[in-house]
Structure formats: C-alpha cells, structure tokens
Amino acid sequence: MKRDITSIEGITDIEMNKNLSFDNEKIKKLLEIKVDYLKGKTTLDEAKKEMNASFEKVTAEEFALAEQHLQSYGISDDTLAEKMEEILAIFEDVLISTKLDLPKGHPIRTYIDETVEIRKVLYSMKELLNKKFIKNQWSEIYDKLSQISIHFSRKQNQLFSALERKGFDKPSKVMWTLDNNVRDVIRKSMKLLNEDKDSEFLSLQSEVIQMVSDIIEKEVEILFPTSMELLKDEEFIEMRISDDEIGYCLIDTPPAYKAKKNIIPVEDLGMNTELLKDLAKVFQKHGIDSQRRVEDEVLNVNQGLLTLKEINLIFKHIPVDLSYVDENEIFKFYSDTKHRVFPRSAGAIGRKVQNCHPRESVETVEKIINAFRNGEKDEAEFWIDMGEKFIYILYTAVRDDKGNFKGVLEMMQDATHIRSLSGSQRLLNWENCEIDKKSKESISSKENKYDITEKTNVGELLKKYPYIRDFLISLSPKFEKLNSPMFRSMAGVATLSMISARGGFQVSDLINRIVEEINRRSK
C-alpha cells in the first residue's frame, strides 16, 4: 500500500516531543494508519485490522503525539473532531488504560473524581428511562448534569493552558468543540423539559448519555494520562491554587495539593549571605531600595501617582471585567473581580488568545484583531441574553500615542440592572436602591456573615432556619416542592445555586432575600 508519509522527518520537530521520549518509527506507523483512513484510502475495518496487526499496545501518550502531528499532513481540526469516534474505534483493541493512583487534591485526581460522579448521574438517567416519566425527577437529574460545565470550564482554562505550554494543543482545538457539543445537547434537553415537550425530551436522552460518556472516556483514557506524563508536580501545584476560582462539579472542594518534597530554605542551601549584601549594594547604586516592598513603590501613571497596591485595588473594584491581549495576541491580564461573568484563571496568562476560545469563535476573534491591527475599526460590541442576565461585551483597540496597535482590551459587564433603569434618580436613596453591595456580588461571591453562598446546602439551611422553607414558598409557587418527599431525598445535595433558577431568581438575589429574612427574624 502506498503511503503519504515516506519518512519520519518532522516527527521530532514539535514541542510536545521535547517533553516526552518516543519510538519515532512507531509514531510514524500510527500516523500512516490514521492519515490513510482520514484521507479515505482505507476503510475503518481495514485500518483497525492493520492497527491490531502492527501493535500489541499503544499508550495514551503515543496516541496523543500522533494526533498532534496530523495537521502537518493536511488533516484539519474540523475533520479530527468529526472523526474522533472512528479514530478511537481503530485503537480500541490496542489502546491501554493507565490506572492513575493520585492523592486527593491533585488536579487530575479531582477531574477523575468528578467523572465518577458524572457517571453516577448517567446511571440514574438510564434507570429513569425505564420508569414512568416524572418531570421533577428529571429536573433534579439535570440540576446535577448541568454542573459538567464547571468541569469543562476548569479543564479549558487550567489544564488545556498548561498542556499548550508543552506543545500539546489538540485538546484546546478539538476537545473544546466536543465539550461545547455536550453543553449544547444538555441545554437543548433542559429547554425541552422546561417546555413540557416530554416525548422529544425522552427521545434525546440516549444521545445525551452517549455524548457525555464519550467525552469522559476521552478524558480518562487519553487526556489525563497524557497530562501526567507531560506536566510536572510544580505545575499541578500552581494549577491547584487557581482551580478554586472556577469551582468544582458535583464534589466538595478538594484539599490543597502540596509538593512531594519540602522546599529547602535558602539558608539551608549554604547560600553565601555576603552575596545578598553585595546585591543590595548594587540595587542602591541604581536607586533601588531593596528593603522596600515593590507594591509600595509610587508609579507615575498618566494622570496621577499610584502604588502597585493601589492599582491592583482599583482593578479589583472596577464593576466590570477587564481582559487585555497584547499586540502579539498573547493573553496578558484580567481583572480580579468578585463579579466575574465568565470564569478566568491565572493558568490562562501567557496563552495565545486563539486558544482561550472554542474553535468556532476563533474566526470572529481573529477578524476583530485584524480589523484593529489594520486600523479599520476601533471597537466591536456584543450583547448576550443569559437566562435572566443581560451581558454587555465591548472590545476596544489599544493604541499608543503614535497610533500603533498595542493590543485589545475586553470589557464585560452584567448590565441586567442598568438595562432595567428608567427616568432619573438625582438624590441619594440607599434605602430603596434595588442593588446594594450584596446584590452586586455574582455567583462567585464570598461568604456573608451567615456563611450563605450559592453552594450552601438547602437541607442544612432549612435545618438551621426552619422558617426559611415557608419563606421560599411564599416567594414562588415553584418552591412548593420543598415540602415533597422527593425533595427530602435530594436535600443532601441540593444547593441554592440549583434551586434559584427553578424559582425564577438569580442566585445572588435569592441569597439576599434569605439573608434579609434571617435578619428580620433575628431582631
């Protein structure tokens, strides 16, 4: 059989291969089989037979490296995404599973724990398909299943970013699309369920179960083992620190993950303290006070004098999300706000902006950047209805004093309240203001004095404040189910985030109302 690939030239010239050691002849053979199938030169059965005849086993890392090379042979990411199921079928007899034994708190262990819980939800779905349709039961199932978006967001912002730095960008370009397909089918199912289109909803459930099962299998069989081979312990420690910012799917916050070995203090390394003194003298010679904290240094900004500490505080309290991408299309900054609309994490810093978006959005991102770079446009605005929220997004070209393109500033804001305003308010009126400090906080808000957050367990809340049950029912008839036997069975897992949408509330608004009622009763 004539092959497209006649030499192994190019097998070793990608970044990913620098971080792992492979048998290049084996990778070449894997590529031959994949490329011939994807270009229609062999059938699925022929490719599978050749794979089985050629290898006894293929590791997840070898599969991933061969996948990384495909674009060099004319295989687009679109084709790879469309054909991923067939490619996995070709490898199903030889791809070996890697059992990962990791401690609690390790980011990969956390992903695996989440997949275990997601599989439990899928099992419950299969059981319900064999029973009489009861809407409330399916609603509770989808309250859980919809949390898979948190799993995906953390993976896309944290894990994908770390893998890109090792030259493995196929998860960002291909798996992100598959994640979005899963999100879309879950969203479609929830819409059908809410619209009482029972037969259409039920007919879609086998597809939902299959799609979710498939994405989990890809993670467990390929993504996670490859990540363990490519990434170092210190990278997982750094990743764990930012994981909390996005949150977790169907599991409690895991413990911290620390280095396997303790970091040795500088003095224990025998470092010459005289060297430190010499460095201090050099700093002083150039007008740098080595004893002074960098964040307290006064900086001469365009319209004033600010310390780095003050600049960070300003960014933290600006009531909009800000992100900056430089002229080289590298994601350099995002503001650390409590009211963030979409999840961000420090792991994304230094990433190509194209890899911070699903593949379907990349064309739009590049169109905006090119128009800004060429001086054709200075702004691009978008607005999105997200349930009860109205999100406004503005991209602005950043230019220096000479008009040279220096990047893109993204401003994003939950404009729901602003959109609802009418008339004028010229006098200070805090008592009747519909939005106060608490209601400005988003779903990612921190604890209030009662420790009530979007993650607060409803069963525990009602146990502590029994009168809140009747109070919630008074707010909306949809909360009547709090009195049902079905709710009692779910009380251990239901959170305020889960029930808020059911009652027609934003979770921050519902929390505020509950807090106000507790305050009233406590007087």
Coordinates of C-alpha atoms in Angstrom, one line a residue:
M1 CA 0.0 0.0 0.0
K2 CA 1.4 3.4 -1.0
R3 CA 1.8 5.8 1.9
D4 CA 1.6 9.6 2.2
I5 CA 4.3 9.6 4.8
T6 CA 7.6 8.3 3.4
S7 CA 10.0 9.4 6.2
I8 CA 9.9 10.3 9.9
E9 CA 11.2 13.8 9.2
G10 CA 9.1 16.1 11.2
I11 CA 8.2 13.6 13.9
T12 CA 10.7 15.1 16.3
D13 CA 10.4 18.8 15.5
I14 CA 7.4 19.7 17.6
E15 CA 7.4 21.0 21.1
M16 CA 5.4 18.1 22.6
N17 CA 8.1 15.6 21.6
K18 CA 10.7 17.6 23.5
N19 CA 8.9 16.8 26.7
L20 CA 8.5 13.1 26.1
S21 CA 10.6 10.2 24.7
F22 CA 9.0 8.1 21.9
D23 CA 9.9 5.5 19.4
N24 CA 9.6 7.6 16.2
E25 CA 9.2 4.6 14.0
K26 CA 6.1 3.6 16.0
I27 CA 4.7 7.1 15.8
K28 CA 5.3 7.2 12.0
K29 CA 3.4 3.9 11.7
L30 CA 0.5 5.2 13.8
L31 CA 0.4 8.3 11.6
E32 CA 0.3 6.2 8.4
I33 CA -2.7 4.3 9.6
K34 CA -4.5 7.4 10.8
V35 CA -3.8 9.5 7.8
D36 CA -4.8 6.8 5.3
Y37 CA -8.1 6.3 7.0
L38 CA -8.8 10.0 7.4
K39 CA -8.0 10.6 3.7
G40 CA -10.3 7.8 2.6
K41 CA -7.6 5.4 1.4
T42 CA -8.7 2.7 3.8
T43 CA -11.9 1.7 5.5
L44 CA -12.5 1.7 9.2
D45 CA -12.2 -2.1 9.3
E46 CA -9.0 -2.2 7.3
A47 CA -7.5 0.5 9.5
K48 CA -8.4 -1.4 12.6
K49 CA -7.1 -4.7 11.3
E50 CA -3.8 -3.0 10.4
M51 CA -3.5 -1.4 13.8
N52 CA -4.1 -4.7 15.6
A53 CA -1.6 -6.5 13.3
S54 CA 1.1 -3.8 13.9
F55 CA 0.9 -3.2 17.6
E56 CA 0.1 -5.1 20.8
K57 CA -0.4 -1.9 22.7
V58 CA -0.5 1.9 22.2
T59 CA -0.2 4.3 25.2
A60 CA -2.3 7.4 25.6
E61 CA 0.8 9.5 25.2
E62 CA 1.6 7.8 21.8
F63 CA -1.9 8.3 20.6
A64 CA -1.8 12.0 21.6
L65 CA 1.6 12.6 19.9
A66 CA 0.4 11.1 16.7
E67 CA -2.8 13.2 16.9
Q68 CA -0.6 16.3 17.4
H69 CA 1.2 15.6 14.0
L70 CA -2.0 15.2 11.9
Q71 CA -2.3 18.8 10.8
S72 CA 1.1 18.6 9.2
Y73 CA -0.4 16.0 6.8
G74 CA -3.4 18.1 5.8
I75 CA -5.9 16.8 8.4
S76 CA -7.8 19.8 9.8
D77 CA -9.1 20.1 13.3
D78 CA -12.7 20.1 11.9
T79 CA -12.0 16.7 10.4
L80 CA -10.4 15.4 13.5
A81 CA -13.3 16.5 15.7
E82 CA -15.8 14.9 13.3
K83 CA -13.9 11.6 13.0
M84 CA -12.7 11.2 16.6
E85 CA -15.1 8.4 17.4
E86 CA -13.9 6.4 14.4
I87 CA -10.3 7.0 15.3
L88 CA -10.9 5.7 18.8
A89 CA -12.6 2.7 17.3
I90 CA -9.4 2.0 15.3
F91 CA -7.4 2.0 18.5
E92 CA -9.9 0.3 20.8
D93 CA -8.1 -3.1 20.9
V94 CA -4.6 -1.8 21.5
L95 CA -5.1 1.5 23.5
I96 CA -4.1 0.6 27.0
S97 CA -5.7 2.1 30.1
T98 CA -3.5 3.8 32.6
K99 CA -4.6 3.5 36.2
L100 CA -3.7 6.8 37.9
D101 CA -3.2 6.5 41.7
L102 CA -3.2 10.1 42.8
P103 CA -3.8 11.7 46.2
K104 CA -6.8 13.9 47.0
G105 CA -6.2 17.4 46.0
H106 CA -4.1 16.6 42.9
P107 CA -5.9 18.4 40.0
I108 CA -6.0 15.3 37.8
R109 CA -7.4 13.3 40.8
T110 CA -10.1 16.0 41.1
Y111 CA -11.0 15.7 37.4
I112 CA -11.3 11.9 37.8
D113 CA -13.4 12.2 41.0
E114 CA -15.8 14.4 39.0
T115 CA -16.1 11.9 36.2
V116 CA -17.0 9.3 38.8
E117 CA -19.9 11.5 40.0
I118 CA -20.9 12.3 36.4
R119 CA -21.1 8.6 35.6
K120 CA -23.4 8.2 38.6
V121 CA -25.7 10.8 37.1
L122 CA -25.7 9.0 33.8
Y123 CA -26.6 5.7 35.5
S124 CA -29.5 7.4 37.2
M125 CA -30.6 8.7 33.8
K126 CA -30.6 5.2 32.3
E127 CA -32.7 4.0 35.2
L128 CA -35.2 6.7 34.8
L129 CA -35.6 5.9 31.1
N130 CA -37.1 2.6 32.2
K131 CA -39.6 4.2 34.5
K132 CA -42.7 6.3 34.3
F133 CA -41.8 9.9 33.3
I134 CA -41.9 12.3 36.3
K135 CA -40.7 15.8 35.4
N136 CA -39.4 16.6 38.9
Q137 CA -37.1 13.6 38.9
W138 CA -35.6 14.6 35.5
S139 CA -35.3 18.2 36.7
E140 CA -33.2 17.1 39.6
I141 CA -31.0 15.0 37.4
Y142 CA -30.4 17.9 35.1
D143 CA -29.6 20.2 38.0
K144 CA -26.7 17.8 38.6
L145 CA -25.7 17.2 35.0
S146 CA -25.6 20.9 34.1
Q147 CA -22.7 21.2 36.6
I148 CA -20.5 19.5 34.0
S149 CA -20.0 23.0 32.6
I150 CA -17.8 23.7 35.7
H151 CA -15.8 20.6 34.9
F152 CA -15.3 21.8 31.3
S153 CA -14.5 25.4 32.3
R154 CA -11.8 24.4 34.7
K155 CA -10.3 22.0 32.1
Q156 CA -10.4 24.5 29.3
N157 CA -8.9 27.4 31.4
Q158 CA -6.5 25.4 33.5
L159 CA -5.4 22.1 32.1
F160 CA -5.5 23.0 28.4
S161 CA -3.4 26.1 29.1
A162 CA -0.7 24.0 30.9
L163 CA -0.7 21.4 28.0
E164 CA -0.3 24.1 25.4
R165 CA 2.9 25.2 27.0
K166 CA 4.2 21.7 26.4
G167 CA 3.2 21.8 22.8
F168 CA 0.0 19.7 23.1
D169 CA -2.7 22.0 21.8
K170 CA -5.1 19.5 20.3
P171 CA -7.3 19.4 23.4
S172 CA -7.8 23.1 23.1
K173 CA -8.6 22.9 19.4
V174 CA -10.6 19.7 19.2
M175 CA -11.8 18.6 22.7
W176 CA -13.2 22.1 23.4
T177 CA -15.5 21.7 20.4
L178 CA -16.6 18.3 21.8
D179 CA -17.2 19.9 25.2
N180 CA -19.4 22.5 23.6
N181 CA -21.4 19.9 21.8
V182 CA -22.1 18.3 25.1
R183 CA -23.1 21.6 26.6
D184 CA -25.4 22.3 23.7
V185 CA -27.2 18.9 23.9
I186 CA -27.7 19.4 27.7
R187 CA -29.0 22.9 27.1
K188 CA -31.4 21.6 24.4
S189 CA -32.7 18.8 26.7
M190 CA -33.3 21.3 29.5
K191 CA -35.3 23.5 27.2
L192 CA -37.4 20.6 26.0
L193 CA -38.0 19.6 29.6
N194 CA -39.0 23.1 30.7
E195 CA -41.3 23.4 27.7
D196 CA -43.1 20.1 28.7
K197 CA -42.1 18.5 25.4
D198 CA -41.9 15.1 27.1
S199 CA -41.6 12.8 24.1
E200 CA -39.0 14.9 22.4
F201 CA -37.1 15.2 25.6
L202 CA -37.1 11.4 26.3
S203 CA -36.1 10.6 22.7
L204 CA -33.0 12.8 23.1
Q205 CA -31.7 11.2 26.4
S206 CA -29.8 8.3 24.8
E207 CA -27.8 10.8 22.7
V208 CA -27.1 12.9 25.8
I209 CA -25.9 9.8 27.8
Q210 CA -23.7 8.7 24.9
M211 CA -22.2 12.1 24.3
V212 CA -21.4 12.6 27.9
S213 CA -20.0 9.1 28.3
D214 CA -17.8 9.6 25.2
I215 CA -16.2 12.8 26.4
I216 CA -15.5 11.3 29.8
E217 CA -13.9 8.3 28.2
K218 CA -11.6 10.6 26.1
E219 CA -10.6 12.4 29.3
V220 CA -9.9 9.3 31.3
E221 CA -8.2 7.2 28.6
I222 CA -6.1 9.8 26.8
L223 CA -6.2 13.4 28.3
F224 CA -5.5 12.6 31.9
P225 CA -2.7 10.0 31.4
T226 CA -1.0 12.3 28.8
S227 CA -1.2 15.2 31.2
M228 CA 0.5 13.2 33.9
E229 CA 3.4 12.4 31.5
L230 CA 3.7 16.0 30.2
L231 CA 3.3 18.1 33.3
K232 CA 5.5 18.4 36.4
D233 CA 4.5 18.4 40.0
E234 CA 5.1 22.1 40.5
E235 CA 2.8 22.8 37.5
F236 CA 0.0 20.8 39.2
I237 CA 0.6 22.7 42.5
E238 CA 0.2 26.0 40.6
M239 CA -2.9 24.7 38.8
R240 CA -4.5 23.7 42.1
I241 CA -4.2 27.2 43.5
S242 CA -6.3 28.6 40.7
D243 CA -8.8 25.7 40.5
D244 CA -10.8 27.1 43.4
E245 CA -11.6 30.3 41.5
I246 CA -13.6 28.3 38.9
G247 CA -15.2 25.7 41.2
Y248 CA -16.0 22.0 41.1
C249 CA -18.5 19.7 39.6
L250 CA -20.6 17.5 41.9
I251 CA -17.8 17.2 44.5
D252 CA -16.7 19.2 47.6
T253 CA -13.7 21.5 47.3
P254 CA -10.7 19.2 47.4
P255 CA -7.8 19.6 49.9
A256 CA -4.7 21.6 48.9
Y257 CA -2.1 19.9 46.9
K258 CA 1.5 20.4 48.1
A259 CA 4.9 19.4 46.7
K260 CA 6.0 15.9 47.3
K261 CA 9.2 17.2 48.8
N262 CA 9.5 20.2 51.1
I263 CA 11.2 23.2 49.7
I264 CA 14.6 23.7 51.3
P265 CA 15.1 27.2 52.9
V266 CA 17.7 29.4 51.3
E267 CA 19.9 29.3 54.4
D268 CA 20.0 25.5 54.3
L269 CA 21.4 25.6 50.8
G270 CA 24.5 27.2 52.1
M271 CA 24.0 30.3 50.0
N272 CA 26.6 33.0 50.7
T273 CA 24.8 35.8 52.7
E274 CA 27.6 38.1 51.6
L275 CA 26.3 37.7 48.0
L276 CA 22.9 39.1 49.1
K277 CA 24.6 42.1 50.7
D278 CA 26.5 42.7 47.5
L279 CA 23.3 42.6 45.5
A280 CA 21.7 45.1 47.9
K281 CA 24.6 47.5 47.3
V282 CA 24.1 47.2 43.5
F283 CA 20.4 47.9 43.9
Q284 CA 21.1 51.0 46.0
K285 CA 23.7 52.2 43.4
H286 CA 21.0 52.3 40.8
G287 CA 18.4 54.0 43.1
I288 CA 16.5 50.8 44.0
D289 CA 15.7 50.3 47.7
S290 CA 15.9 46.5 48.1
Q291 CA 14.2 46.8 51.5
R292 CA 11.1 48.5 50.2
R293 CA 8.2 46.4 49.0
V294 CA 7.7 46.6 45.3
E295 CA 4.0 47.1 45.6
D296 CA 4.5 50.2 47.7
E297 CA 6.7 51.9 45.1
V298 CA 5.0 55.0 43.8
L299 CA 4.5 54.9 40.0
N300 CA 3.9 58.0 37.8
V301 CA 0.9 57.0 35.8
N302 CA -0.6 59.3 33.1
Q303 CA -3.0 61.1 35.4
G304 CA -1.6 60.7 38.9
L305 CA 0.7 58.9 41.3
L306 CA -0.3 55.4 42.4
T307 CA 1.4 52.4 44.0
L308 CA 1.1 49.0 42.5
K309 CA -1.0 48.0 45.5
E310 CA -3.4 50.8 44.7
I311 CA -3.5 49.9 41.0
N312 CA -4.4 46.3 41.9
L313 CA -7.1 47.5 44.3
I314 CA -8.6 49.7 41.6
F315 CA -8.8 46.9 39.2
K316 CA -10.3 44.6 41.8
H317 CA -13.1 47.1 42.5
I318 CA -14.0 48.3 39.0
P319 CA -17.5 47.0 38.4
V320 CA -16.7 45.4 35.1
D321 CA -14.5 42.5 33.9
L322 CA -11.4 43.7 32.0
S323 CA -9.0 41.5 30.0
Y324 CA -6.0 42.5 27.9
V325 CA -4.4 40.8 24.9
D326 CA -1.2 42.3 23.6
E327 CA -0.2 43.1 20.0
N328 CA 1.3 39.6 19.7
E329 CA -2.1 38.1 20.5
I330 CA -1.0 36.9 23.9
F331 CA -3.4 36.9 26.8
K332 CA -1.6 39.1 29.4
F333 CA -4.1 40.3 32.0
Y334 CA -7.6 40.0 33.6
S335 CA -9.0 42.0 36.4
D336 CA -9.5 40.1 39.7
T337 CA -13.1 41.0 40.4
K338 CA -15.8 39.3 42.6
H339 CA -18.5 39.7 39.9
R340 CA -16.8 38.0 37.0
V341 CA -19.3 37.0 34.3
F342 CA -17.3 34.1 32.9
P343 CA -14.6 32.0 34.7
R344 CA -11.0 33.1 34.4
S345 CA -7.9 31.6 35.9
A346 CA -4.2 32.5 36.2
G347 CA -3.3 29.5 34.1
A348 CA -4.5 31.3 31.0
I349 CA -1.9 34.1 31.3
G350 CA 0.7 33.8 28.5
R351 CA -1.7 31.9 26.3
K352 CA -2.4 32.6 22.7
V353 CA -5.8 34.3 22.6
Q354 CA -7.0 31.9 19.9
N355 CA -6.6 29.1 22.5
C356 CA -8.7 30.9 25.0
H357 CA -11.8 30.4 22.9
P358 CA -13.7 27.5 21.4
R359 CA -12.6 26.8 17.8
E360 CA -16.0 28.0 16.5
S361 CA -15.3 31.5 17.9
V362 CA -11.7 31.8 16.7
E363 CA -12.6 33.2 13.3
T364 CA -14.5 36.1 14.9
V365 CA -11.7 36.8 17.4
E366 CA -9.1 36.9 14.6
K367 CA -11.4 39.1 12.5
I368 CA -11.6 41.7 15.3
I369 CA -7.9 41.6 16.0
N370 CA -7.0 42.0 12.3
A371 CA -9.5 44.9 11.9
F372 CA -8.0 46.6 14.9
R373 CA -4.4 46.0 13.8
N374 CA -5.1 47.3 10.3
G375 CA -6.8 50.5 11.7
E376 CA -10.1 49.6 10.1
K377 CA -12.1 49.5 13.3
D378 CA -11.6 50.7 17.0
E379 CA -14.5 48.9 18.7
A380 CA -16.6 45.8 18.5
E381 CA -19.6 45.3 20.8
F382 CA -21.8 42.3 21.6
W383 CA -24.6 41.6 24.0
I384 CA -25.9 38.2 25.2
D385 CA -29.1 37.1 27.0
M386 CA -28.0 34.5 29.6
G387 CA -31.3 33.4 31.2
E388 CA -32.2 36.4 33.4
K389 CA -28.9 38.1 32.8
F390 CA -28.1 40.7 30.1
I391 CA -24.3 40.6 29.4
Y392 CA -22.7 43.5 27.5
I393 CA -19.3 43.0 25.9
L394 CA -17.1 45.7 24.3
Y395 CA -13.7 45.1 22.6
T396 CA -11.5 48.2 22.2
A397 CA -8.3 48.6 20.2
V398 CA -5.4 49.7 22.4
R399 CA -3.0 52.1 20.6
D400 CA 0.0 54.1 21.7
D401 CA 0.4 57.9 21.2
K402 CA 1.6 57.3 17.6
G403 CA -1.5 55.2 16.8
N404 CA 0.5 51.9 16.8
F405 CA -1.7 48.9 17.6
K406 CA -0.7 47.5 21.0
G407 CA -3.5 45.0 21.7
V408 CA -7.1 44.5 22.6
L409 CA -9.0 45.5 25.8
E410 CA -12.1 43.5 26.5
M411 CA -14.8 44.9 28.8
M412 CA -17.6 42.7 30.0
Q413 CA -20.4 43.6 32.3
D414 CA -23.6 42.2 33.7
A415 CA -25.9 45.0 32.6
T416 CA -29.2 43.5 33.8
H417 CA -29.8 46.2 36.4
I418 CA -28.6 49.1 34.2
R419 CA -30.9 47.9 31.4
S420 CA -33.9 48.0 33.8
L421 CA -33.4 51.6 34.8
S422 CA -35.7 54.4 33.6
G423 CA -36.4 58.0 34.5
S424 CA -33.9 59.8 36.8
Q425 CA -32.5 59.4 40.3
R426 CA -30.8 62.6 41.3
L427 CA -30.9 62.2 45.1
L428 CA -29.1 59.7 47.2
N429 CA -31.5 56.9 48.3
W430 CA -29.7 53.9 49.7
E431 CA -32.8 52.5 51.5
N432 CA -34.8 52.0 48.3
C433 CA -32.0 51.2 45.9
E434 CA -32.6 47.8 44.3
I435 CA -29.0 46.9 44.1
D436 CA -26.7 47.2 47.2
K437 CA -23.3 45.8 47.9
K438 CA -24.5 42.3 48.3
S439 CA -26.7 42.1 45.2
K440 CA -23.8 43.3 43.1
E441 CA -21.9 40.2 44.0
S442 CA -22.1 37.5 41.4
I443 CA -22.4 33.7 41.8
S444 CA -18.7 33.7 42.7
S445 CA -19.3 36.0 45.7
K446 CA -17.6 35.3 49.0
E447 CA -19.2 34.3 52.3
N448 CA -21.6 36.7 54.1
K449 CA -22.0 36.8 57.8
Y450 CA -24.3 33.7 57.8
D451 CA -21.9 31.8 55.5
I452 CA -24.7 31.5 53.0
T453 CA -23.4 31.2 49.4
E454 CA -24.5 29.7 46.1
K455 CA -23.0 26.4 47.3
T456 CA -25.0 26.4 50.6
N457 CA -26.8 23.0 51.0
V458 CA -30.5 23.7 51.1
G459 CA -31.2 20.8 53.6
E460 CA -28.7 22.2 56.0
L461 CA -30.0 25.7 55.6
L462 CA -33.6 24.6 56.4
K463 CA -32.4 22.6 59.4
K464 CA -30.7 25.7 60.8
Y465 CA -33.5 28.1 59.8
P466 CA -36.8 26.1 59.5
Y467 CA -38.9 29.1 58.8
I468 CA -37.0 29.7 55.5
R469 CA -38.9 26.8 53.9
D470 CA -42.3 28.7 54.2
F471 CA -40.5 31.9 53.3
L472 CA -39.2 30.4 50.0
I473 CA -42.6 29.0 49.1
S474 CA -44.1 32.5 49.7
L475 CA -41.6 33.9 47.1
S476 CA -42.6 31.5 44.4
P477 CA -45.1 28.6 43.9
K478 CA -42.2 26.7 42.2
F479 CA -40.6 26.2 45.6
E480 CA -43.6 24.1 46.7
K481 CA -41.5 21.0 46.0
L482 CA -39.6 21.8 49.2
N483 CA -42.4 20.1 51.0
S484 CA -42.4 17.0 48.8
P485 CA -40.9 13.6 49.8
M486 CA -38.7 13.8 46.6
F487 CA -37.0 16.9 47.9
R488 CA -36.2 15.2 51.3
S489 CA -34.3 12.6 49.3
M490 CA -32.4 15.3 47.5
A491 CA -31.9 17.7 50.4
G492 CA -28.4 16.4 51.0
V493 CA -27.1 17.5 47.5
A494 CA -29.4 20.4 46.5
T495 CA -27.7 23.8 46.7
L496 CA -29.1 27.4 46.5
S497 CA -27.5 27.6 43.0
M498 CA -29.5 24.6 41.9
I499 CA -32.9 25.8 43.2
S500 CA -32.6 29.5 42.4
A501 CA -33.2 29.2 38.7
R502 CA -36.1 26.8 39.3
G503 CA -37.8 29.5 41.4
G504 CA -37.1 32.2 38.8
F505 CA -34.4 34.0 40.7
Q506 CA -30.7 34.9 40.2
V507 CA -28.8 33.2 43.0
S508 CA -27.4 36.4 44.4
D509 CA -30.9 37.9 44.6
L510 CA -32.2 34.8 46.4
I511 CA -29.4 34.8 48.8
N512 CA -30.0 38.5 49.6
R513 CA -33.7 37.8 50.3
I514 CA -32.9 34.9 52.6
V515 CA -30.4 37.0 54.5
E516 CA -32.9 39.8 54.8
E517 CA -35.5 37.4 56.2
I518 CA -33.0 35.9 58.7
N519 CA -32.1 39.5 59.8
R520 CA -35.7 40.3 60.2
R521 CA -36.4 37.3 62.3
S522 CA -33.3 37.8 64.4
K523 CA -34.4 41.3 65.6

